[in-house]
CSV table of C-alpha atoms in Angstrom, one decimal:
chain,number,residue,atom,x,y,z
A,343,MET,CA,-19.1,33.1,-27.6
A,344,LYS,CA,-21.5,32.4,-24.7
A,345,TYR,CA,-20.4,28.7,-24.8
A,346,PHE,CA,-16.8,29.2,-25.6
A,347,PHE,CA,-15.7,30.6,-22.3
A,348,PRO,CA,-17.0,27.7,-20.2
A,349,ILE,CA,-15.4,25.3,-22.6
A,350,LEU,CA,-12.1,27.1,-22.2
A,351,LEU,CA,-12.5,27.0,-18.4
A,352,VAL,CA,-13.1,23.2,-18.5
A,353,LEU,CA,-10.1,22.7,-20.8
A,354,GLY,CA,-8.0,25.1,-18.6
A,355,ALA,CA,-8.9,23.1,-15.5
A,356,GLY,CA,-7.9,19.9,-17.2
A,357,LEU,CA,-4.6,21.2,-18.5
A,358,ALA,CA,-3.7,22.7,-15.1
A,359,ALA,CA,-3.6,19.4,-13.3
A,360,SER,CA,-1.4,17.4,-15.8
A,361,ALA,CA,0.8,20.4,-16.7
A,362,ASP,CA,1.7,20.8,-13.0
A,363,LEU,CA,2.4,17.2,-12.3
A,364,LYS,CA,5.8,17.5,-10.8
A,365,PRO,CA,8.3,14.7,-9.7
A,366,ILE,CA,9.0,14.7,-6.0
A,367,ASP,CA,11.7,13.0,-3.9
A,368,GLU,CA,12.4,12.8,-0.2
A,369,SER,CA,14.0,16.3,0.1
A,370,GLY,CA,11.4,17.8,-2.2
A,371,TYR,CA,8.6,16.5,0.0
A,372,ALA,CA,10.1,18.0,3.1
A,373,ARG,CA,10.6,21.3,1.3
A,374,PHE,CA,7.1,21.3,0.0
A,375,VAL,CA,5.6,20.7,3.5
A,376,ALA,CA,7.8,23.5,4.9
A,377,SER,CA,6.7,25.9,2.1
A,378,SER,CA,3.1,25.3,3.0
A,379,LYS,CA,3.4,26.8,6.5
A,380,GLY,CA,0.7,29.2,7.2
A,381,LYS,CA,-1.9,26.9,5.6
A,382,VAL,CA,-3.5,23.8,6.8
A,383,LEU,CA,-2.1,21.2,4.4
A,384,VAL,CA,-3.7,17.9,3.4
A,385,VAL,CA,-1.6,15.5,1.4
A,386,ASN,CA,-3.1,12.5,-0.2
A,387,PHE,CA,-0.9,9.6,-1.4
A,388,TRP,CA,-2.6,7.6,-4.2
A,389,ALA,CA,-1.9,5.6,-7.3
A,390,THR,CA,-3.7,4.8,-10.5
A,391,TRP,CA,-3.6,1.1,-9.6
A,392,CYS,CA,-5.3,1.8,-6.3
A,393,SER,CA,-9.1,1.5,-6.7
A,394,PRO,CA,-9.9,2.9,-3.2
A,395,CYS,CA,-7.7,5.9,-4.0
A,396,ARG,CA,-9.5,6.6,-7.2
A,397,LYS,CA,-12.8,6.2,-5.5
A,398,GLU,CA,-12.2,8.7,-2.7
A,399,MET,CA,-10.4,11.4,-4.8
A,400,PRO,CA,-13.5,13.3,-6.1
A,401,GLU,CA,-14.8,13.7,-2.5
A,402,LEU,CA,-11.4,14.9,-1.3
A,403,VAL,CA,-11.3,17.4,-4.2
A,404,ALA,CA,-14.7,18.7,-3.3
A,405,LEU,CA,-13.7,19.0,0.4
A,406,ALA,CA,-10.5,20.8,-0.6
A,407,ALA,CA,-12.5,23.3,-2.7
A,408,LYS,CA,-14.9,23.9,0.2
A,409,TYR,CA,-12.2,25.1,2.5
A,410,ARG,CA,-9.6,26.5,0.1
A,411,ALA,CA,-10.6,30.1,0.7
A,412,ARG,CA,-10.2,29.6,4.5
A,413,GLY,CA,-6.6,28.5,4.1
A,414,LEU,CA,-6.6,24.8,3.2
A,415,GLU,CA,-4.1,23.5,0.7
A,416,PHE,CA,-4.7,20.1,-0.8
A,417,ALA,CA,-1.8,18.2,-2.5
A,418,THR,CA,-1.6,14.8,-4.1
A,419,VAL,CA,1.4,12.5,-4.5
A,420,ALA,CA,1.0,9.7,-7.1
A,421,ILE,CA,2.9,6.6,-6.1
A,422,ASP,CA,3.1,5.5,-9.8
A,423,GLU,CA,6.2,4.9,-11.8
A,424,GLU,CA,7.3,7.6,-14.2
A,425,SER,CA,6.3,5.3,-17.1
A,426,ASP,CA,2.7,5.7,-15.8
A,427,ARG,CA,2.8,9.5,-16.0
A,428,LYS,CA,0.3,9.7,-18.8
A,429,ALA,CA,-2.3,7.6,-16.9
A,430,VAL,CA,-1.7,9.7,-13.8
A,431,ALA,CA,-2.2,13.0,-15.7
A,432,GLU,CA,-5.3,11.7,-17.4
A,433,PHE,CA,-6.9,10.7,-14.0
A,434,LEU,CA,-6.0,14.1,-12.5
A,435,ASP,CA,-7.5,15.9,-15.5
A,436,LYS,CA,-10.6,13.8,-15.5
A,437,THR,CA,-11.1,14.2,-11.7
A,438,LYS,CA,-10.2,17.9,-11.9
A,439,VAL,CA,-7.6,17.5,-9.1
A,440,PRO,CA,-6.1,20.9,-8.6
A,441,PRO,CA,-2.4,21.5,-8.3
A,442,PRO,CA,0.0,21.0,-6.5
A,443,THR,CA,0.1,17.5,-7.9
A,444,PHE,CA,3.2,15.3,-7.6
A,445,ILE,CA,4.4,12.0,-8.9
A,446,LYS,CA,7.0,9.9,-7.0
A,447,ASN,CA,10.6,10.3,-8.0
A,448,PHE,CA,12.5,8.6,-5.2
A,449,GLN,CA,14.6,5.5,-5.4
A,450,ASN,CA,14.0,4.2,-1.9
A,451,ASP,CA,10.3,3.6,-1.1
A,452,GLU,CA,11.0,2.6,2.4
A,453,LYS,CA,13.0,5.8,3.2
A,454,PHE,CA,10.2,7.9,1.7
A,455,ILE,CA,7.5,6.1,3.7
A,456,GLY,CA,9.4,6.5,6.9
A,457,LEU,CA,9.9,10.2,6.2
A,458,VAL,CA,6.2,10.8,5.7
A,459,ASP,CA,5.1,8.8,8.8
A,460,SER,CA,6.7,6.0,10.8
A,461,ARG,CA,3.3,4.5,11.3
A,462,TRP,CA,2.6,4.2,7.5
A,463,SER,CA,2.9,0.6,6.3
A,464,GLY,CA,3.0,1.6,2.7
A,465,GLY,CA,-0.6,0.7,1.9
A,466,LEU,CA,-2.6,3.1,-0.2
A,467,PRO,CA,-4.4,5.4,0.1
A,468,PHE,CA,-2.7,7.4,2.9
A,469,THR,CA,-3.6,10.9,3.8
A,470,VAL,CA,-1.7,13.3,6.1
A,471,VAL,CA,-2.9,16.6,7.6
A,472,TYR,CA,-0.4,19.2,8.7
A,473,ASP,CA,-1.4,22.2,10.8
A,474,ARG,CA,-0.5,25.8,9.9
A,475,SER,CA,2.9,25.5,11.6
A,476,GLY,CA,3.8,22.5,9.4
A,477,ARG,CA,3.4,20.0,12.2
A,478,LYS,CA,1.7,16.7,11.4
A,479,ALA,CA,-1.7,16.8,13.0
A,480,HIS,CA,-3.4,13.6,11.8
A,481,VAL,CA,-2.9,10.7,9.5
A,482,PHE,CA,-5.5,8.5,7.7
A,483,PRO,CA,-4.3,5.1,6.7
A,484,GLY,CA,-6.6,3.6,4.1
A,485,GLU,CA,-9.7,5.3,2.8
A,486,VAL,CA,-10.5,8.6,4.5
A,487,ASN,CA,-13.5,9.0,6.7
A,488,LEU,CA,-14.7,12.3,5.2
A,489,LYS,CA,-16.5,13.4,8.3
A,490,GLU,CA,-13.5,12.8,10.4
A,491,LEU,CA,-11.2,14.6,8.0
A,492,GLU,CA,-13.6,17.6,7.8
A,493,ALA,CA,-13.7,17.7,11.6
A,494,VAL,CA,-9.8,17.7,11.7
A,495,ILE,CA,-9.6,20.4,9.1
A,496,LEU,CA,-12.2,22.6,10.8
A,497,LYS,CA,-10.3,22.3,14.1
A,498,LEU,CA,-7.1,23.4,12.5
A,499,LEU,CA,-8.4,26.2,10.3
B,450,MET,CA,-17.0,-2.4,23.3
B,451,THR,CA,-15.3,0.9,22.4
B,452,THR,CA,-12.4,-0.1,24.7
B,453,PHE,CA,-12.2,-3.5,23.0
B,454,ALA,CA,-12.2,-1.9,19.5
B,455,THR,CA,-9.5,0.5,20.6
B,456,PHE,CA,-7.4,-2.3,22.0
B,457,ALA,CA,-7.9,-4.3,18.8
B,458,ALA,CA,-6.9,-1.3,16.7
B,459,ALA,CA,-3.8,-0.9,18.9
B,460,LEU,CA,-2.9,-4.5,18.4
B,461,LEU,CA,-3.3,-4.1,14.6
B,462,MET,CA,-1.0,-1.0,14.8
B,463,LEU,CA,1.6,-3.0,16.7
B,464,GLY,CA,1.7,-5.6,13.9
B,465,ALA,CA,1.6,-9.3,13.7
B,466,PRO,CA,1.9,-11.7,16.7
B,467,GLY,CA,5.3,-12.8,17.5
B,468,LYS,CA,4.6,-16.5,17.2
B,469,VAL,CA,2.6,-18.3,14.5
B,470,GLU,CA,2.4,-22.0,15.2
B,471,SER,CA,0.1,-22.8,12.3
B,472,ILE,CA,-1.7,-21.1,9.4
B,473,LYS,CA,-5.2,-22.0,8.6
B,474,ALA,CA,-6.6,-21.5,5.2
B,475,THR,CA,-8.5,-23.3,2.4
B,476,ASP,CA,-7.3,-24.7,-0.8
B,477,LEU,CA,-8.8,-23.4,-4.0
B,478,ASP,CA,-11.4,-26.2,-3.9
B,479,GLY,CA,-12.5,-24.9,-0.5
B,480,LYS,CA,-11.0,-27.7,1.6
B,481,PRO,CA,-9.5,-26.6,4.9
B,482,VAL,CA,-5.7,-26.6,5.1
B,483,GLU,CA,-3.5,-26.2,8.2
B,484,ILE,CA,0.2,-25.6,7.9
B,485,GLN,CA,2.5,-26.2,10.8
B,486,THR,CA,5.5,-24.0,11.2
B,487,ALA,CA,7.5,-25.7,13.9
B,488,GLY,CA,11.0,-26.9,12.7
B,489,LYS,CA,10.7,-25.2,9.3
B,490,ILE,CA,11.5,-21.8,7.8
B,491,THR,CA,8.2,-20.6,6.5
B,492,THR,CA,7.6,-17.7,4.1
B,493,VAL,CA,4.1,-16.3,4.0
B,494,ILE,CA,3.2,-14.0,1.1
B,495,PHE,CA,-0.1,-12.2,0.8
B,496,ILE,CA,-0.9,-11.9,-2.9
B,497,SER,CA,-3.6,-10.6,-5.2
B,498,THR,CA,-4.9,-11.6,-8.6
B,499,GLN,CA,-5.7,-8.0,-9.6
B,500,CYS,CA,-3.2,-5.8,-7.8
B,501,PRO,CA,-0.6,-4.5,-10.4
B,502,ILE,CA,2.1,-4.4,-7.7
B,503,SER,CA,1.5,-8.0,-6.7
B,504,ASN,CA,1.4,-9.0,-10.3
B,505,ASP,CA,4.7,-7.3,-11.0
B,506,TYR,CA,6.2,-9.6,-8.4
B,507,ASN,CA,4.8,-12.9,-10.0
B,508,GLU,CA,8.0,-13.8,-11.7
B,509,ARG,CA,10.2,-12.9,-8.7
B,510,MET,CA,7.9,-14.9,-6.4
B,511,LYS,CA,8.3,-17.9,-8.8
B,512,ALA,CA,12.0,-17.5,-8.8
B,513,LEU,CA,12.2,-17.3,-5.0
B,514,TYR,CA,10.0,-20.4,-4.6
B,515,ASN,CA,12.1,-22.3,-7.1
B,516,GLU,CA,15.3,-21.3,-5.4
B,517,PHE,CA,14.3,-21.7,-1.7
B,518,ASN,CA,11.7,-24.4,-1.7
B,519,PRO,CA,14.3,-27.1,-2.6
B,520,ARG,CA,16.4,-25.7,0.2
B,521,GLY,CA,13.7,-26.5,2.7
B,522,VAL,CA,11.8,-23.3,2.9
B,523,GLN,CA,8.1,-23.8,3.2
B,524,PHE,CA,6.0,-21.2,1.2
B,525,VAL,CA,2.4,-20.1,1.9
B,526,PHE,CA,0.9,-17.9,-0.7
B,527,LEU,CA,-2.3,-16.5,0.7
B,528,ASN,CA,-5.1,-14.6,-1.1
B,529,SER,CA,-7.1,-12.7,1.5
B,530,ASN,CA,-8.9,-10.4,-0.8
B,531,SER,CA,-12.7,-10.7,-0.4
B,532,THR,CA,-13.1,-9.3,-3.9
B,533,GLU,CA,-11.1,-12.2,-5.5
B,534,SER,CA,-12.7,-15.7,-5.5
B,535,SER,CA,-11.1,-19.1,-5.3
B,536,ALA,CA,-11.9,-19.5,-9.0
B,537,ASP,CA,-10.1,-16.1,-9.8
B,538,ALA,CA,-7.1,-17.3,-7.8
B,539,ALA,CA,-7.0,-20.6,-9.6
B,540,GLU,CA,-7.3,-19.0,-13.0
B,541,HIS,CA,-4.6,-16.5,-12.0
B,542,ALA,CA,-2.3,-19.2,-10.9
B,543,ARG,CA,-2.8,-21.2,-14.1
B,544,LYS,CA,-2.3,-18.1,-16.3
B,545,HIS,CA,0.9,-17.2,-14.6
B,546,GLY,CA,2.3,-20.7,-14.4
B,547,PHE,CA,2.8,-20.6,-10.6
B,548,PRO,CA,4.8,-23.6,-9.5
B,549,PHE,CA,3.3,-23.2,-6.0
B,550,ARG,CA,-0.2,-23.6,-4.7
B,551,VAL,CA,-2.2,-20.5,-3.7
B,552,LEU,CA,-4.5,-20.7,-0.7
B,553,LYS,CA,-7.6,-18.6,0.2
B,554,ASP,CA,-7.9,-16.9,3.5
B,555,PRO,CA,-11.7,-16.7,4.0
B,556,ASN,CA,-12.8,-13.7,6.0
B,557,ASN,CA,-9.2,-12.5,6.0
B,558,VAL,CA,-8.6,-14.3,9.3
B,559,GLU,CA,-4.9,-14.8,8.7
B,560,ALA,CA,-4.5,-11.3,7.2
B,561,ASP,CA,-6.0,-9.9,10.4
B,562,ARG,CA,-3.8,-12.2,12.6
B,563,PHE,CA,-0.6,-11.2,10.8
B,564,ALA,CA,-1.8,-7.5,10.5
B,565,ALA,CA,-1.0,-7.8,6.8
B,566,GLU,CA,-2.1,-4.7,5.1
B,567,PHE,CA,-1.3,-4.9,1.4
B,568,THR,CA,-0.2,-7.1,-1.4
B,569,PRO,CA,2.5,-8.3,-1.7
B,570,HIS,CA,3.2,-8.4,2.1
B,571,VAL,CA,5.8,-10.9,3.3
B,572,TYR,CA,6.3,-12.6,6.6
B,573,VAL,CA,9.1,-15.1,7.4
B,574,ILE,CA,8.6,-17.4,10.3
B,575,GLY,CA,11.6,-19.1,11.8
B,576,LYS,CA,12.0,-22.7,12.9
B,577,ASN,CA,10.8,-21.8,16.4
B,578,SER,CA,7.6,-20.3,14.9
B,579,GLU,CA,8.6,-16.7,15.7
B,580,ILE,CA,8.2,-14.1,13.0
B,581,ILE,CA,11.7,-13.1,12.0
B,582,TYR,CA,10.9,-10.8,9.1
B,583,ARG,CA,8.0,-8.7,7.9
B,584,GLY,CA,7.8,-6.4,4.9
B,585,ALA,CA,8.7,-6.3,1.3
B,586,ILE,CA,10.1,-8.8,-1.2
B,587,ASP,CA,12.7,-6.2,-2.3
B,588,ASP,CA,13.1,-2.5,-2.7
B,589,SER,CA,11.7,-1.8,-6.2
B,590,ARG,CA,8.4,-2.6,-8.0
B,591,PRO,CA,10.3,-2.5,-11.4
B,592,ALA,CA,12.5,-5.6,-11.3
B,593,ASP,CA,15.3,-3.8,-13.2
B,594,LYS,CA,15.7,-1.2,-10.4
B,595,VAL,CA,16.0,-3.6,-7.5
B,596,THR,CA,19.0,-2.8,-5.3
B,597,LYS,CA,18.1,-4.7,-2.1
B,598,THR,CA,16.8,-8.2,-2.2
B,599,TYR,CA,15.4,-8.3,1.4
B,600,LEU,CA,13.5,-11.6,1.3
B,601,LYS,CA,16.2,-13.5,-0.5
B,602,ASP,CA,18.9,-12.1,2.0
B,603,VAL,CA,16.7,-13.0,5.0
B,604,LEU,CA,16.1,-16.5,3.7
B,605,ASN,CA,19.8,-17.1,3.0
B,606,ALA,CA,20.7,-15.9,6.5
B,607,ALA,CA,18.0,-17.9,8.2
B,608,ILE,CA,19.0,-21.1,6.3
B,609,GLU,CA,22.7,-20.6,7.2
B,610,GLY,CA,21.9,-19.6,10.8
B,611,LYS,CA,23.5,-16.2,10.4
B,612,PRO,CA,22.3,-12.9,11.8
B,613,LEU,CA,19.4,-11.5,9.7
B,614,PRO,CA,20.4,-8.5,7.6
B,615,VAL,CA,17.0,-6.9,8.2
B,616,THR,CA,13.9,-7.8,10.2
B,617,GLU,CA,11.3,-5.2,8.9
B,618,THR,CA,10.9,-3.2,5.7
B,619,LYS,CA,8.2,-1.1,4.1
B,620,ALA,CA,7.0,-0.8,0.5
B,621,PHE,CA,4.0,0.4,-1.4
B,622,GLY,CA,1.2,-2.1,-2.1
B,623,CYS,CA,-2.5,-2.5,-2.8
B,624,THR,CA,-4.6,-2.6,0.4
B,625,ILE,CA,-6.0,-6.1,1.2
B,626,LYS,CA,-9.7,-5.9,0.5
B,627,ARG,CA,-11.2,-7.2,3.7
B,628,VAL,CA,-14.7,-8.4,4.3
B,629,LYS,CA,-17.0,-5.8,6.0
B,630,LYS,CA,-17.6,-7.0,9.5
B,631,SER,CA,-20.3,-5.7,11.8
B,632,THR,CA,-19.1,-4.1,15.0
């Protein structure tokens, strides 16, 4: 019994990520950002085919856990096709990425990219930080500089 | 130095230079190649051997080359990834039956000059050497969901001397793996 509970916890953490993988489109993204008002929100755009994305994810997850209690919300949007859902879920489980986790469900990539940030070229990874009022405070094109991200988060919390 | 770095970063944010008179690269045997753009419509596509997005466009790139090269469009397929060797690029080209040659961009010099960020990333240069289009090949990674054929439409318009339907688009792609440079 002593070992059963931790095993359940591990399994539970894994199930949580993939079970909560939700499709997101342009309007859904705007609604999600609006619903996160009151928290500092970090959104990371990644893909299973993007090696820098996979590399930085564990550090982002750790940073998110560090500040969650102080009001930080960390969300991920997988820029994979629906046919890659299984691979996305497996990575999220393996990396213990907490929900909210999303997978792209929009027809027009360009429209979505423009909605998220006009400066975004479409290259991945891409990370956006919103302040507690839902305003975009900072963007990180490419791999995140963790120290810089942490400084931005601390300033906003 | 900081000011210069900031200025360089600002230039990168602004995008590619307006005019590209020649493109310098190496062939897959390491020999220098210089391609002049004056008087020709030139399509430059940054590609990768490993990126699944770039690879999903292999057949479409072949089709575009086969359609537009005979109509006078010059194509430059550049591999700027520091993580992919000339041998990798040669094997990749052979495996996929590319009808075009692929060039290496050592130290990602051309990728930096164009401010190309990912693969596939497309630039079309007009006969006057001005960049007339930058962005995506089309609007969908899965070929069966394409609704807008940006590059094809731009090339048709440029050949026929008509107004371009679009001059800039965005799409998702793998980041170009640049060499690490000391600052």
